[in-house]
Short mmCIF file of C-alpha atoms and ligand atoms in Angstrom, two decimals:
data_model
loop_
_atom_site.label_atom_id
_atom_site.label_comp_id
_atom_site.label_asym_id
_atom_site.label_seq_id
_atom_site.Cartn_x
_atom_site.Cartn_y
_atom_site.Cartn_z
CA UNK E 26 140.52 163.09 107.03
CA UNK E 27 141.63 159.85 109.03
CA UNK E 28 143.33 160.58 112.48
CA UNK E 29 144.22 158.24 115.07
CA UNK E 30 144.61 158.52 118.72
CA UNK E 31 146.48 156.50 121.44
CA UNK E 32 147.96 156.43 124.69
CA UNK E 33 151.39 156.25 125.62
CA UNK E 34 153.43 155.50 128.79
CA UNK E 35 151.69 155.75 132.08
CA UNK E 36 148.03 155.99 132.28
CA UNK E 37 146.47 158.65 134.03
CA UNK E 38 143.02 160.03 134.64
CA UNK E 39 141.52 161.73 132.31
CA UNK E 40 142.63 159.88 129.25
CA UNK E 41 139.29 158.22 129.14
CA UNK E 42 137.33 161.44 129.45
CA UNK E 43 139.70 162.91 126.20
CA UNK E 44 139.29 159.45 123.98
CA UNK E 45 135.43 160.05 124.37
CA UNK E 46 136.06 163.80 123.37
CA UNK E 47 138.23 163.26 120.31
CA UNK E 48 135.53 160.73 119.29
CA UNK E 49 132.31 162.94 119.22
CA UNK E 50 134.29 166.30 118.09
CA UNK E 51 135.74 163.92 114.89
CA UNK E 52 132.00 163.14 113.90
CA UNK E 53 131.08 166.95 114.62
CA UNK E 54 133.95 167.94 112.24
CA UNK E 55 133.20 164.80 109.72
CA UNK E 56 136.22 163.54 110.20
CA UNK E 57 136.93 159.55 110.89
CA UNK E 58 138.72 158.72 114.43
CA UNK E 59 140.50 155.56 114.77
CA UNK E 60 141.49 154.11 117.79
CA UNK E 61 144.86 152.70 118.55
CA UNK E 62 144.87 150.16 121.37
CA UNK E 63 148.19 149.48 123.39
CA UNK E 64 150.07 152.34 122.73
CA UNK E 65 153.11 152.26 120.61
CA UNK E 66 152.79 148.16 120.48
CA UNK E 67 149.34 148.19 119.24
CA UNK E 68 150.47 150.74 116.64
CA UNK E 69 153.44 148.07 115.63
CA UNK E 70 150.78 144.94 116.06
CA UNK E 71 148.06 147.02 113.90
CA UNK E 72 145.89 146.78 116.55
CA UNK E 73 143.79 149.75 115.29
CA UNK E 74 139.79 150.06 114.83
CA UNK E 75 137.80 152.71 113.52
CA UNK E 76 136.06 154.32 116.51
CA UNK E 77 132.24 154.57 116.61
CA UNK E 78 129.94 155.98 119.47
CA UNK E 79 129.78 152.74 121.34
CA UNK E 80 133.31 152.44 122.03
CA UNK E 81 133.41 155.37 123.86
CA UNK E 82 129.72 155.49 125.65
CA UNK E 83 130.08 155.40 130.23
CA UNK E 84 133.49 156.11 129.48
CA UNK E 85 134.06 159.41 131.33
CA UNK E 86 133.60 158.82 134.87
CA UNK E 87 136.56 156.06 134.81
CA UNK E 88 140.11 155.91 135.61
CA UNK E 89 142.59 154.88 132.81
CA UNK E 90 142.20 154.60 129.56
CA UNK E 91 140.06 152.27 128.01
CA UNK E 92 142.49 151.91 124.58
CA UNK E 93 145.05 150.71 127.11
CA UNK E 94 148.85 152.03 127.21
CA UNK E 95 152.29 150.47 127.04
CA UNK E 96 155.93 151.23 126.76
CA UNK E 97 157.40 150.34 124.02
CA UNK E 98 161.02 149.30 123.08
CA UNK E 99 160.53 147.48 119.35
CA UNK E 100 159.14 150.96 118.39
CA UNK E 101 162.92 152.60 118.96
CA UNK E 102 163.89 150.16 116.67
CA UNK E 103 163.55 151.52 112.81
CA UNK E 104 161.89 148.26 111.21
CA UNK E 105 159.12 147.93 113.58
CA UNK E 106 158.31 151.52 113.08
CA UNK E 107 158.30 151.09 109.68
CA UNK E 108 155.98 148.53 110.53
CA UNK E 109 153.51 150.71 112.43
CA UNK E 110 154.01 152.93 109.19
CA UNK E 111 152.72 150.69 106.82
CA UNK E 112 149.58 150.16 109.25
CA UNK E 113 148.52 153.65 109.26
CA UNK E 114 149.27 153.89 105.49
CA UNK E 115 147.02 150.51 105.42
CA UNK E 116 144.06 152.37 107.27
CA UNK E 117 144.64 155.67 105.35
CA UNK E 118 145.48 157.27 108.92
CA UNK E 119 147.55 160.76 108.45
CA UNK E 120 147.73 162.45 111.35
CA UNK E 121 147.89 161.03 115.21
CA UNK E 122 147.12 162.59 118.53
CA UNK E 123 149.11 160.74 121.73
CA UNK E 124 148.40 161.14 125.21
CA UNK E 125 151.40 160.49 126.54
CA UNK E 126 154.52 162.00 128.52
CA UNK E 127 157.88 163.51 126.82
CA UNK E 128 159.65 160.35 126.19
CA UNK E 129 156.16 159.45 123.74
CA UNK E 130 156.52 162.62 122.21
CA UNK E 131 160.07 162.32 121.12
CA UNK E 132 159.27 158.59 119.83
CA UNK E 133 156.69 160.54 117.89
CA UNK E 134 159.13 162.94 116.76
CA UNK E 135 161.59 160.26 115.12
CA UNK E 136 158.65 158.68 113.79
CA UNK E 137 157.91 162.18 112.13
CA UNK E 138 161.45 162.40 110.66
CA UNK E 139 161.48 158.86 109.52
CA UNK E 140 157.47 159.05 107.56
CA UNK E 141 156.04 162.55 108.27
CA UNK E 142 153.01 161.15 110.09
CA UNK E 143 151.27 164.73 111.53
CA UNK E 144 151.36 164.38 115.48
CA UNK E 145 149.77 166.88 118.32
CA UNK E 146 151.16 165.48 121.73
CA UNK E 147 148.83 165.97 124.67
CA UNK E 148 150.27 166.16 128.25
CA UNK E 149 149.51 163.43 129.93
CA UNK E 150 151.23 162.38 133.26
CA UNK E 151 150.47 162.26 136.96
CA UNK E 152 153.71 163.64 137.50
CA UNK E 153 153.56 167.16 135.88
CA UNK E 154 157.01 167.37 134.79
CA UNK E 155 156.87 168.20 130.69
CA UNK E 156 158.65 171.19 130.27
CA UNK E 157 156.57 174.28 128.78
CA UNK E 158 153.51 173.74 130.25
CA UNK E 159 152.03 174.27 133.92
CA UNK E 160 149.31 171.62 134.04
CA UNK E 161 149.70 167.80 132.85
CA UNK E 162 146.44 165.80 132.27
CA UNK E 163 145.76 163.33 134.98
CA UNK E 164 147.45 165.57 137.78
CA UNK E 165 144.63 167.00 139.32
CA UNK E 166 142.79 163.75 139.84
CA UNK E 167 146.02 162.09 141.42
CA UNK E 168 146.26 165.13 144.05
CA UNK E 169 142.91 163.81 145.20
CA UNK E 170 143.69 160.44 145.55
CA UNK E 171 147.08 161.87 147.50
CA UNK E 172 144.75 163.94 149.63
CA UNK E 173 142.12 161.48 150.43
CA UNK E 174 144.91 158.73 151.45
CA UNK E 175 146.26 161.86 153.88
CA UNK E 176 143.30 162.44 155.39
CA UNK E 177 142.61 158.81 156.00
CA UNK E 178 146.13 158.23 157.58
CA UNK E 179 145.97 161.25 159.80
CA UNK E 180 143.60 159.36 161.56
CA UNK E 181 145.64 156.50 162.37
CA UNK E 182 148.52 158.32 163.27
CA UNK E 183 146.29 160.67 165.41
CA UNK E 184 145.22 157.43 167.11
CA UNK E 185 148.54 155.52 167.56
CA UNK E 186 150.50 158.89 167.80
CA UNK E 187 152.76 157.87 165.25
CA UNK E 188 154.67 159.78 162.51
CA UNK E 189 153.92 158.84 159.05
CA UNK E 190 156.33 159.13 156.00
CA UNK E 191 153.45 159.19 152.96
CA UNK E 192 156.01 158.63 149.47
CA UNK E 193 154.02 159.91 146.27
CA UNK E 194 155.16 159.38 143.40
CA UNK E 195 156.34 161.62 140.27
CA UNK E 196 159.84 160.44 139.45
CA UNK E 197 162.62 162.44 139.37
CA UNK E 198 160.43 165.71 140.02
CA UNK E 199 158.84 167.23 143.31
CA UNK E 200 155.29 168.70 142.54
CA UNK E 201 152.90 165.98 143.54
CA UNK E 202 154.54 165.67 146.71
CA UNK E 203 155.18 169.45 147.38
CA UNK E 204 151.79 170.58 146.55
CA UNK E 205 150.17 167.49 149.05
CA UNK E 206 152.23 168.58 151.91
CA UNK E 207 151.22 172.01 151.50
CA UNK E 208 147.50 171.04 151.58
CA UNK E 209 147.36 168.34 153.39
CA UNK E 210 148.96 170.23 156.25
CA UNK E 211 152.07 167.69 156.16
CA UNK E 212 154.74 169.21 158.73
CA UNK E 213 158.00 167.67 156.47
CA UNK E 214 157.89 167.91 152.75
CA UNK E 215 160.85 166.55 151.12
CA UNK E 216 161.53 166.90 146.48
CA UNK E 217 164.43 166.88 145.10
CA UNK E 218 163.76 170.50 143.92
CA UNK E 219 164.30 171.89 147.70
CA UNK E 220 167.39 170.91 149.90
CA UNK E 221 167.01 168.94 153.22
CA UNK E 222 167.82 171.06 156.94
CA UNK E 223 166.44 167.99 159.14
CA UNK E 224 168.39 169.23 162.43
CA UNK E 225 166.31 172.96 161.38
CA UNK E 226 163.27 170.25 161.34
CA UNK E 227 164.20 167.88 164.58
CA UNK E 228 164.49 171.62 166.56
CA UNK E 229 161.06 172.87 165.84
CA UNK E 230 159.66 168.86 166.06
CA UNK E 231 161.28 168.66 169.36
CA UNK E 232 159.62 171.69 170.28
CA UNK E 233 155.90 170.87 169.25
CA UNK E 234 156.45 167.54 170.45
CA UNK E 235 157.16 169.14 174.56
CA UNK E 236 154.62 171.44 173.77
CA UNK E 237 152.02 168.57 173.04
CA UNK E 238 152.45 167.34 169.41
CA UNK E 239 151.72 163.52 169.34
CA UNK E 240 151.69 162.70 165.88
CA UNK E 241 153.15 164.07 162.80
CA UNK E 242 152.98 163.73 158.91
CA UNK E 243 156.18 164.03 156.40
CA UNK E 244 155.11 163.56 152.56
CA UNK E 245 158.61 162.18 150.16
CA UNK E 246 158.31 162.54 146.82
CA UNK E 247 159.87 158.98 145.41
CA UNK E 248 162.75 160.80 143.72
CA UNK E 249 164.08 161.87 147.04
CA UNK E 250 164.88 158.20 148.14
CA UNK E 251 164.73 159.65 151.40
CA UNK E 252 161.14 157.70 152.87
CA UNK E 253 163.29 154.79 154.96
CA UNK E 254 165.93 158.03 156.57
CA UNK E 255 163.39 160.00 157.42
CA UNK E 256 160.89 157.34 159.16
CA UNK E 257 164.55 156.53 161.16
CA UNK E 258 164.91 160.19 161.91
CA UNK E 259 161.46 160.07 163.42
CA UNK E 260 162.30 157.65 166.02
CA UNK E 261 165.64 158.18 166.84
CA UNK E 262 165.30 162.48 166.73
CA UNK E 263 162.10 162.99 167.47
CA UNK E 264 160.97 160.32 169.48
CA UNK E 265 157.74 159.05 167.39
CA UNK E 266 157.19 155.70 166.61
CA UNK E 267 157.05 155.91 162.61
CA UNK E 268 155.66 154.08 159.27
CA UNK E 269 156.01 154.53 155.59
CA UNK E 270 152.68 154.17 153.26
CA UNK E 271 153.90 154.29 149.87
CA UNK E 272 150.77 155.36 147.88
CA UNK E 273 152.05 153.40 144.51
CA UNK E 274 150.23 153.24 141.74
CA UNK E 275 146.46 153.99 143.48
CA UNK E 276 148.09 157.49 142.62
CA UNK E 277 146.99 157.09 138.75
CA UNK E 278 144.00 155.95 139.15
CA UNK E 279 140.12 157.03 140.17
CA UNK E 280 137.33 158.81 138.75
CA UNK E 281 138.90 161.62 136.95
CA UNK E 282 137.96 165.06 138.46
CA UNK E 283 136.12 167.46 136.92
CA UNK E 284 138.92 169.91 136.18
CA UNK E 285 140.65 166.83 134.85
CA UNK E 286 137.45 165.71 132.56
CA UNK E 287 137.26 169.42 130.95
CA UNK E 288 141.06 170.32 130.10
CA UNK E 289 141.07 167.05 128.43
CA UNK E 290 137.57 167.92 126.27
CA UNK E 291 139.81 171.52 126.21
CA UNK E 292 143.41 169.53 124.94
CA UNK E 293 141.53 167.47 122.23
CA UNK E 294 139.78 170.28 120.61
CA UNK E 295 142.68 172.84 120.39
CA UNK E 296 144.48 169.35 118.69
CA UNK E 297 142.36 169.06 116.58
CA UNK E 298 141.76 172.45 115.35
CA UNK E 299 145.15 172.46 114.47
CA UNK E 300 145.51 169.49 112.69
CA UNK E 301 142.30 170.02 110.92
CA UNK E 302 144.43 173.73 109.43
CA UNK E 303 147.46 173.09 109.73
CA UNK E 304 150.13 170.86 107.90
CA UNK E 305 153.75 169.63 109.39
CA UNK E 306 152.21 168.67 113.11
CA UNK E 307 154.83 167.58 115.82
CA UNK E 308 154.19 169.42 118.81
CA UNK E 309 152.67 169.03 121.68
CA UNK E 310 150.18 171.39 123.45
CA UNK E 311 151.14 173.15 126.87
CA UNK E 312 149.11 175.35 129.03
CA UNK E 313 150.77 178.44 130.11
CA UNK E 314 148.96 180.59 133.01
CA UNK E 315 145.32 179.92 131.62
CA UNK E 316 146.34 180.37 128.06
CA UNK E 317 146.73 177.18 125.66
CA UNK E 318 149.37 176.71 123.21
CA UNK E 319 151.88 174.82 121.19
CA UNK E 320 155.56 173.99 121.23
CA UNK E 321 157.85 172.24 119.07
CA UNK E 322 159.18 168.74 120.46
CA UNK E 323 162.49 170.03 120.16
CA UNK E 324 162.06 172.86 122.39
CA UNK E 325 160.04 170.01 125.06
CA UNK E 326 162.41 167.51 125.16
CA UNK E 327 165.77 170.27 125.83
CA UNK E 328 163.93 171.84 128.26
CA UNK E 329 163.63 170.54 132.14
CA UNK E 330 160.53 171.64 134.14
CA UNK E 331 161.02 173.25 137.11
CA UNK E 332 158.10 174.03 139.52
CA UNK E 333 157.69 177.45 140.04
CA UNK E 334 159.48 179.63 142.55
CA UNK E 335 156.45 180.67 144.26
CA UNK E 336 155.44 176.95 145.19
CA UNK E 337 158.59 176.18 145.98
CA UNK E 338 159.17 179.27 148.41
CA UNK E 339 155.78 178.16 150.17
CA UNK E 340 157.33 174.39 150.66
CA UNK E 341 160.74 175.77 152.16
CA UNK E 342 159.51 175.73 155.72
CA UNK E 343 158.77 172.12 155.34
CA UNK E 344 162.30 171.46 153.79
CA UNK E 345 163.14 173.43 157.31
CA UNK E 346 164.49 175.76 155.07
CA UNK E 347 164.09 179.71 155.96
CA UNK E 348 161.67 181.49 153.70
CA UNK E 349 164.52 184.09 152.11
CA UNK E 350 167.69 180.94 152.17
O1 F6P K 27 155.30 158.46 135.06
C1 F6P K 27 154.24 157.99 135.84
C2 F6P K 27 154.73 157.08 136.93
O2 F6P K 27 153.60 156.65 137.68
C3 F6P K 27 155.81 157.65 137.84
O3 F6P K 27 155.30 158.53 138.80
C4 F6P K 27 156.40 156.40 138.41
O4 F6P K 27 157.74 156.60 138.81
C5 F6P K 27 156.33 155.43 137.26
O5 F6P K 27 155.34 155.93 136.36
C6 F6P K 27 155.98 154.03 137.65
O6 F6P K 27 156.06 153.25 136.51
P1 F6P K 27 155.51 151.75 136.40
O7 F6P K 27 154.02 151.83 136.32
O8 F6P K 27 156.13 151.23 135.18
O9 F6P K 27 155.93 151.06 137.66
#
């Protein structure tokens, strides 16, 4: 058996750390792993090589992926995927595994329809927002980078007593930023999952600030567009001179952790088992409390994560929300 893996969409940590893992457990299992470089485009541009040891050797410890990623247009287009067809058919590649985020998955899924190529999606964003599963590859690693950068601008704003609006990223969805501000000690979270009480927030500020506050820490997630009004509402309410770091795109890089380095040795094997047994592939794997398993990408791409009520109870005080509201 032939099966190819790439990466699709944004990068994240731990892709490396799974490419070397698919690698070695295809030679355990005898069967031959190709690598697709460049995502969707290198699958259109046959940029495809069959993997051996080498390729994948010092690869854990980095950030990335080392096949490289991209985002593809041509590849909604039916020709060029009937292009990236005719490559696989060309290497004798049947079945595909994609690290990659829901909009690769449903690409996958037309793809699927159109030549019945086998696929086993892997979760695979910094943002942590693909319905039907709790954890995302790459996530873990990112909430380090979020928490180092917090603990290294506390200090400047504990020095200049200044506020600091921190933006993380995660696009239209709340988690990185939620679960930073709750351990990071941030004393304003703002998502797009919680509403906004900032006169609840300027009162208690106010407060802490006569009482001897001199420096304070909101974390934005970028979906809440809000980084600019609340660094505004810092000086003008609460009386701190203010600055907004947008962390960016350090957020999807660095040394994958070690959580991150064994869930993606963990996704790639449970992948593979399956396509190894089973026929008519297209579904991606989620992880639901401890427990892998797989959904349809159907049932993925209708469905809309939402973080889970506990997390989001925790974050209400920073939303200057009441606990029970
Ligand atoms: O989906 C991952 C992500 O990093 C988002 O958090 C962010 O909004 C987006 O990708 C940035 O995309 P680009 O790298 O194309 O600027």
């Amino acid at each position: 058996m032939k099966i190819g893996i790439f990466c699709s969409g944004g990068d994240c940590a731990g892709m490396n750390p799974a490419i070397k893992a698919f690698v070695e457990e295809c030679y355990i299992r005898n069967i031959e792993p190709y690598l697709i470089y460049d995502g969707l485009e290198g699958l259109i541009d046959g940029n495809i090589k069959k993997a051996e040891h080498s390729d994948v050797s010092g690869i854990i410890y980095r950030g990335g992926t080392v096949i490289r990623s991209s985002r593809s247009k041509r590849f909604f287009e039916k020709h060029y995927r009937a292009v990236a067809h005719q490559n696989l058919k060309n290497e004798g590649i049947e079945k595909l595994i994609v690290l990659g985020g829901d909009g690769s998955f449903r690409a996958l899924e037309v793809f699927y329809d159109d030549f019945g190529i086998d696929f086993i999606g892997i979760p695979s964003t910094i943002d942590n927002d693909i319905f039907g599963t709790d954890y995302c590859l790459g996530v873990d690693t990112a909430l380090n980078v979020i928490r180092r950068a917090i603990d290294d601008i506390r200090d400047t704003a504990a020095s200049f007593k200044r506020a600091f609006v921190i933006e993380t990223m995660g696009r239209e969805c709340g988690y990185l930023a939620l679960v930073s501000a709750l351990t990071c000690g941030a004393e304003v979270c703002v998502i797009p999952e919680l509403e906004l009480n900032l006169s609840s927030l300027e009162k208690k500020l106010k407060k802490e600030v006569e009482e001897g506050r001199t420096y304070a820490i909101a974390i934005t997630a970028e979906g809440s567009n809000m980084s600019e009004t609340i660094e505004t509402w810092f000086e003008e309410k609460i009386g701190l001179e203010s600055r907004v770091t947008k962390l960016g795109h350090i957020q999807r890089g660095g040394n994958p952790s070690v959580f991150d380095r064994l869930i993606a040795h963990e996704f790639v094997v449970f992948a593979l088992d399956r396509l190894e047994k089973a026929s008519n592939n297209h579904h991606t794997i989620v992880t639901k409390n401890g427990k892998f398993d797989f959904l349809d990408i159907e049932t993925v791409s209708n469905g809309k994560y939402e973080i889970k009520p506990e997390l989001l109870k925790m974050g209400r005080i920073l939303s200057g929300l009441n606990q029970g509201e």
